Each structure stands twice: as C-alpha cells, then as structure tokens.
Coordinates of C-alpha atoms in Angstrom, one line a residue:
D223 CA -26.8 9.6 21.5
K224 CA -23.3 9.9 20.4
T225 CA -22.8 12.0 17.3
V226 CA -20.1 11.6 14.6
A227 CA -18.2 14.5 16.2
D228 CA -18.2 12.7 19.5
M229 CA -16.6 9.5 18.2
R230 CA -13.1 9.2 19.3
L231 CA -10.7 6.7 20.9
D232 CA -7.9 7.6 23.3
H233 CA -5.1 5.5 22.0
G234 CA -2.4 3.9 24.1
G235 CA -4.2 0.8 25.3
S236 CA -1.9 -1.5 23.3
G237 CA 1.1 -0.4 25.4
L238 CA 3.2 -0.2 22.2
T239 CA 5.5 2.7 21.6
L240 CA 7.9 3.8 18.8
S241 CA 11.3 5.3 19.6
E242 CA 14.1 6.5 17.4
T243 CA 16.2 3.6 18.5
A244 CA 13.6 1.0 17.8
A245 CA 12.9 2.5 14.3
G246 CA 16.5 1.9 13.2
R247 CA 17.8 3.1 9.9
D248 CA 15.9 0.8 7.4
P249 CA 12.2 1.4 7.0
L250 CA 11.6 -1.8 5.1
S251 CA 13.1 -3.8 8.0
L252 CA 10.8 -2.0 10.4
F253 CA 7.8 -2.5 8.1
A254 CA 8.6 -6.3 8.1
T255 CA 8.6 -6.3 11.9
W256 CA 5.3 -4.4 12.1
F257 CA 3.7 -6.5 9.3
E258 CA 4.6 -9.8 11.0
A259 CA 3.1 -8.6 14.2
A260 CA -0.2 -7.6 12.4
A261 CA -0.3 -10.8 10.5
A262 CA 0.1 -12.8 13.7
H263 CA -2.5 -10.9 15.6
P264 CA -5.7 -13.1 15.9
D265 CA -8.0 -10.1 15.4
V266 CA -6.4 -8.6 12.4
V267 CA -8.1 -9.6 9.2
E268 CA -6.1 -9.3 6.0
A269 CA -3.1 -7.6 7.4
N270 CA -1.9 -7.0 3.8
A271 CA -4.9 -4.8 3.0
M272 CA -3.8 -1.3 2.0
A273 CA -5.4 1.9 0.7
L274 CA -3.9 2.8 -2.7
A275 CA -4.3 6.4 -3.7
T276 CA -3.6 7.6 -7.3
V277 CA -4.2 10.8 -9.3
D278 CA -5.5 11.3 -12.8
A279 CA -2.7 13.2 -14.6
A280 CA -5.1 15.1 -16.8
T281 CA -7.8 16.2 -14.3
L282 CA -5.7 16.0 -11.1
R283 CA -8.6 14.2 -9.5
P284 CA -7.5 11.8 -6.8
S285 CA -9.0 8.4 -6.2
C286 CA -8.5 5.8 -3.5
R287 CA -9.3 2.1 -3.1
V288 CA -8.3 -0.8 -0.9
V289 CA -6.1 -3.5 -2.6
L290 CA -4.1 -6.4 -1.2
M291 CA -0.3 -6.2 -1.0
K292 CA 1.1 -9.4 -2.5
G293 CA 4.8 -8.9 -1.7
F294 CA 7.4 -6.6 -0.3
D295 CA 11.2 -6.5 -0.1
E296 CA 14.0 -4.0 -0.4
H297 CA 12.7 -3.0 -3.8
G298 CA 9.2 -2.0 -2.6
F299 CA 5.6 -3.0 -2.3
V300 CA 3.7 -5.2 -4.9
W301 CA 0.1 -5.5 -5.8
Y302 CA -1.8 -6.9 -8.9
T303 CA -4.6 -5.5 -11.0
N304 CA -6.2 -5.3 -14.4
Y305 CA -4.1 -3.0 -16.6
T306 CA -7.3 -1.6 -18.2
S307 CA -8.6 -0.4 -14.8
R308 CA -8.8 3.2 -13.6
K309 CA -6.0 2.8 -11.1
A310 CA -3.8 1.3 -13.9
S311 CA -4.5 4.3 -16.1
E312 CA -3.4 6.5 -13.3
L313 CA -0.1 4.6 -12.8
G314 CA 1.6 5.5 -16.0
P315 CA 5.1 7.1 -16.4
G316 CA 5.7 9.9 -14.0
A317 CA 2.7 8.9 -11.8
H318 CA 2.5 9.6 -8.1
A319 CA 0.9 7.0 -5.8
A320 CA 0.6 6.4 -2.0
L321 CA -0.2 3.5 0.2
T322 CA -1.7 3.4 3.7
F323 CA -1.8 0.4 6.0
W324 CA -4.0 0.5 9.1
W325 CA -3.9 -2.0 11.9
P326 CA -6.2 -0.6 14.7
Q327 CA -5.7 -3.6 17.0
L328 CA -2.1 -2.6 17.3
E329 CA -2.8 1.2 17.0
R330 CA -0.4 1.3 14.1
S331 CA -0.4 2.8 10.7
V332 CA 2.2 3.0 7.9
R333 CA 2.1 5.5 5.0
V334 CA 4.2 5.0 1.9
E335 CA 4.7 7.5 -0.9
G336 CA 6.2 6.9 -4.3
A337 CA 6.7 8.7 -7.6
A338 CA 8.6 8.7 -10.8
P339 CA 12.4 9.0 -10.0
R340 CA 13.6 12.6 -9.8
G341 CA 17.4 12.9 -10.2
A342 CA 20.1 10.6 -8.9
Q343 CA 19.8 8.7 -5.7
T344 CA 21.2 10.7 -2.8
S345 CA 23.4 9.6 0.2
C346 CA 21.9 9.0 3.6
V347 CA 22.4 12.0 5.9
P348 CA 20.7 11.0 9.2
G349 CA 18.6 13.8 10.6
V350 CA 16.2 13.4 13.5
E351 CA 13.6 16.1 14.0
R352 CA 11.8 16.6 17.3
A353 CA 8.4 18.2 17.2
P354 CA 5.7 18.7 19.8
R355 CA 3.6 16.0 18.3
R356 CA 6.5 13.5 18.7
N357 CA 7.6 13.4 15.1
R358 CA 10.9 12.0 14.1
S359 CA 12.4 12.4 10.6
R360 CA 15.2 10.3 9.1
T361 CA 16.5 10.5 5.6
W362 CA 16.7 7.5 3.3
V363 CA 18.6 6.9 0.1
R364 CA 16.1 4.9 -2.1
A365 CA 14.4 7.0 -4.8
G366 CA 10.7 6.4 -5.3
A367 CA 9.1 4.9 -8.4
V368 CA 5.9 3.1 -9.5
A369 CA 6.4 0.6 -12.2
R370 CA 5.0 -2.7 -13.5
V371 CA 6.6 -5.9 -12.3
S372 CA 8.2 -8.2 -14.9
A373 CA 6.1 -10.6 -16.9
A374 CA 7.9 -13.5 -15.1
E375 CA 7.0 -12.2 -11.7
T376 CA 3.4 -11.7 -12.7
A377 CA 3.2 -15.2 -14.1
S378 CA 4.7 -16.7 -11.0
Y379 CA 2.1 -15.0 -8.8
F380 CA -0.9 -15.6 -11.1
L381 CA -0.2 -19.3 -11.4
S382 CA -0.2 -19.6 -7.6
R383 CA -3.7 -18.3 -7.4
P384 CA -6.7 -20.6 -7.1
R385 CA -8.2 -21.5 -10.4
A386 CA -11.4 -19.6 -9.7
S387 CA -9.4 -16.5 -9.0
R388 CA -7.5 -16.9 -12.3
L389 CA -10.8 -17.2 -14.1
G390 CA -12.1 -14.1 -12.3
A391 CA -9.1 -12.1 -13.6
W392 CA -10.2 -13.0 -17.1
A393 CA -13.9 -12.4 -16.5
S394 CA -13.8 -9.1 -14.6
R395 CA -13.4 -6.0 -16.7
Q396 CA -12.5 -3.6 -13.9
S397 CA -13.7 -0.1 -14.0
S398 CA -16.3 -0.9 -16.7
V399 CA -20.1 -1.1 -16.4
V400 CA -21.5 -4.6 -16.1
A401 CA -24.9 -5.0 -17.8
S402 CA -26.0 -7.6 -15.3
E403 CA -24.8 -10.2 -12.9
D404 CA -26.0 -12.8 -15.4
V405 CA -23.6 -11.4 -18.1
L406 CA -20.7 -11.7 -15.8
S407 CA -21.7 -15.2 -14.8
E408 CA -22.1 -16.3 -18.4
R409 CA -18.7 -14.8 -19.3
E410 CA -17.1 -16.8 -16.5
Q411 CA -18.8 -20.0 -17.6
T412 CA -17.6 -19.5 -21.2
L413 CA -14.0 -19.0 -20.0
D414 CA -14.3 -22.0 -17.7
A415 CA -15.1 -24.2 -20.7
R416 CA -12.5 -22.5 -22.9
F417 CA -9.5 -22.9 -20.6
G418 CA -10.1 -26.1 -18.7
D419 CA -7.5 -26.6 -15.9
D420 CA -4.9 -24.5 -17.7
V421 CA -5.9 -20.8 -17.1
P422 CA -3.1 -18.6 -18.6
V423 CA -2.1 -15.1 -17.5
P424 CA -4.2 -12.5 -19.3
D425 CA -2.1 -10.0 -21.2
F426 CA -4.2 -7.2 -19.6
W427 CA -3.4 -8.2 -16.0
G428 CA -0.3 -7.9 -13.9
G429 CA 1.6 -6.3 -11.0
Y430 CA 2.9 -3.0 -9.9
R431 CA 5.7 -2.2 -7.5
L432 CA 6.0 1.0 -5.6
S433 CA 9.5 1.7 -4.4
P434 CA 9.1 4.4 -1.6
R435 CA 10.6 7.8 -1.4
R436 CA 8.8 8.4 2.0
V437 CA 7.7 5.9 4.6
E438 CA 6.0 7.1 7.8
F439 CA 5.3 4.9 10.8
W440 CA 2.6 6.0 13.3
Q441 CA 2.0 4.5 16.7
G442 CA -1.0 5.7 18.6
R443 CA -0.4 7.2 22.1
A444 CA -2.6 8.7 24.8
S445 CA -3.8 12.3 24.6
R446 CA -3.1 12.4 20.9
L447 CA 0.7 12.6 21.6
H448 CA 1.3 9.9 18.9
D449 CA 4.8 8.7 17.9
R450 CA 5.7 9.1 14.3
V451 CA 8.9 8.4 12.5
L452 CA 9.4 9.5 8.9
F453 CA 12.0 8.1 6.5
S454 CA 12.6 10.0 3.3
R455 CA 15.1 10.9 0.7
D456 CA 17.3 13.6 2.0
D457 CA 16.0 16.0 -0.7
D458 CA 12.4 15.2 0.1
V459 CA 11.9 16.0 3.8
D460 CA 9.1 18.4 4.7
D461 CA 6.9 18.9 7.7
D462 CA 3.4 19.6 6.4
D463 CA 1.4 17.1 8.5
D464 CA -0.5 18.4 11.5
D465 CA -2.5 15.3 12.5

C-alpha cells in the first residue's frame, strides 16, 4: 500500500508554463487572467476559495482557514466575515495576513501577502532573479495593508446575498461555542420572524481588503522544476523559499 510519504504527483500534465514575458508587470492583471481560467474550468469548484492565514499579535500563534474571495481589483482582495470572529480579532491595526489560492486542475497556485503599510510607497525598479528552481522576482510599487472595507461596500454586497445567507450572518456567532444545533435553529427562526423580508446588515459583520505587498505565482512543472514569479515592493524582496 502507498504510504503518505509515497504520495506525490509529477506536475506538468496541464502543459501550462509561466514565463517572465507572460507574467508582465502587473500582478493583479495576471491574477485576473489566472482566476478567469480557473473559474471557467469545469472541474474547478469554487475558484474563489482561498486560505487566509493570520497571527495573534499577543501570542504570535498563527491560524489558517478557508474563506471565499468576494472581489478583487487594483486595490486588493476582499472577503467578508463576522467582526467578532477570531480572524477578525487578528486583523487589527498593524496585522499581517496572507492568502493562498490553489487550483490543482491547472497546476497553479497564487500566494498573496499583506501587512500594515511601512513607510512611503516606492518606485518600481524591475529586477528579475534567476534561480535553479526557476524563480523570477519582480518589484512592485503597491504597499500592503489589511483594512475593513467601507460600510457602503459591505451593505452593497450583503444585500446581494440570498435572504437565508443574510439571516445566517445574524444567527451565526463565529468562533463561539454553540450549545446545540437546536439553539442555533431557534435563533434563526426568531430572526426570521423579526426581520421578515428586510434583513439589514449586522453592525458586527463586514468585509476586509488585503492590498498586497508580495504576490507569487506558481506553475507546476515536471521534475519539481516549477515556474515561480514573485512581485514585491522593491524594499521587500527576499529569497527564503526552498519549495
């Protein structure tokens, strides 16, 4: 029988590659192209699923969970959550956070890192680094930050959700212990009767936007000679990854 240590896949079957020329100079434009391909792929379920990693500022303990991206543009990547949840408590001022998208059918992954802004934005000084593992590194001007989206943006998205999802946002007290499933069901029924068709935005619920300081694109290749292109601020380039 195959053991966990024996489990591996030799990538490259998709026939896709990632070159410096194809990467261009704008990581969000490249992300849009990759995301559209993932969303259009018949075997990719929830192409907008992403792992969100945060850190407790007091204990330095990391935590990670899968959330759904609900928007992206030149300003960054957006998701929504309960502001009383653990992840929200770890996304305060000065917080660091990271996102990872994984689309195995395309043998592609994208890593995004953001943090509270550090100094002024810097100019773009293109620099391509060639490494044995086929890394490329390009600098990028946008500083990284994690911040709540505006109340108007939250309201616009919240009111587009199905009514049941809006009720669920009220009923679910994320990161808290639920006494029983019946308690949660009764809470939902009470809220259902209270709000009728007009379910407002909870004051404890809303969105976050991560504007990146580093974005890395990974394309699986045969023999573990993967293609990787890293975009970062020109004061934030390092080479500490060995995978």
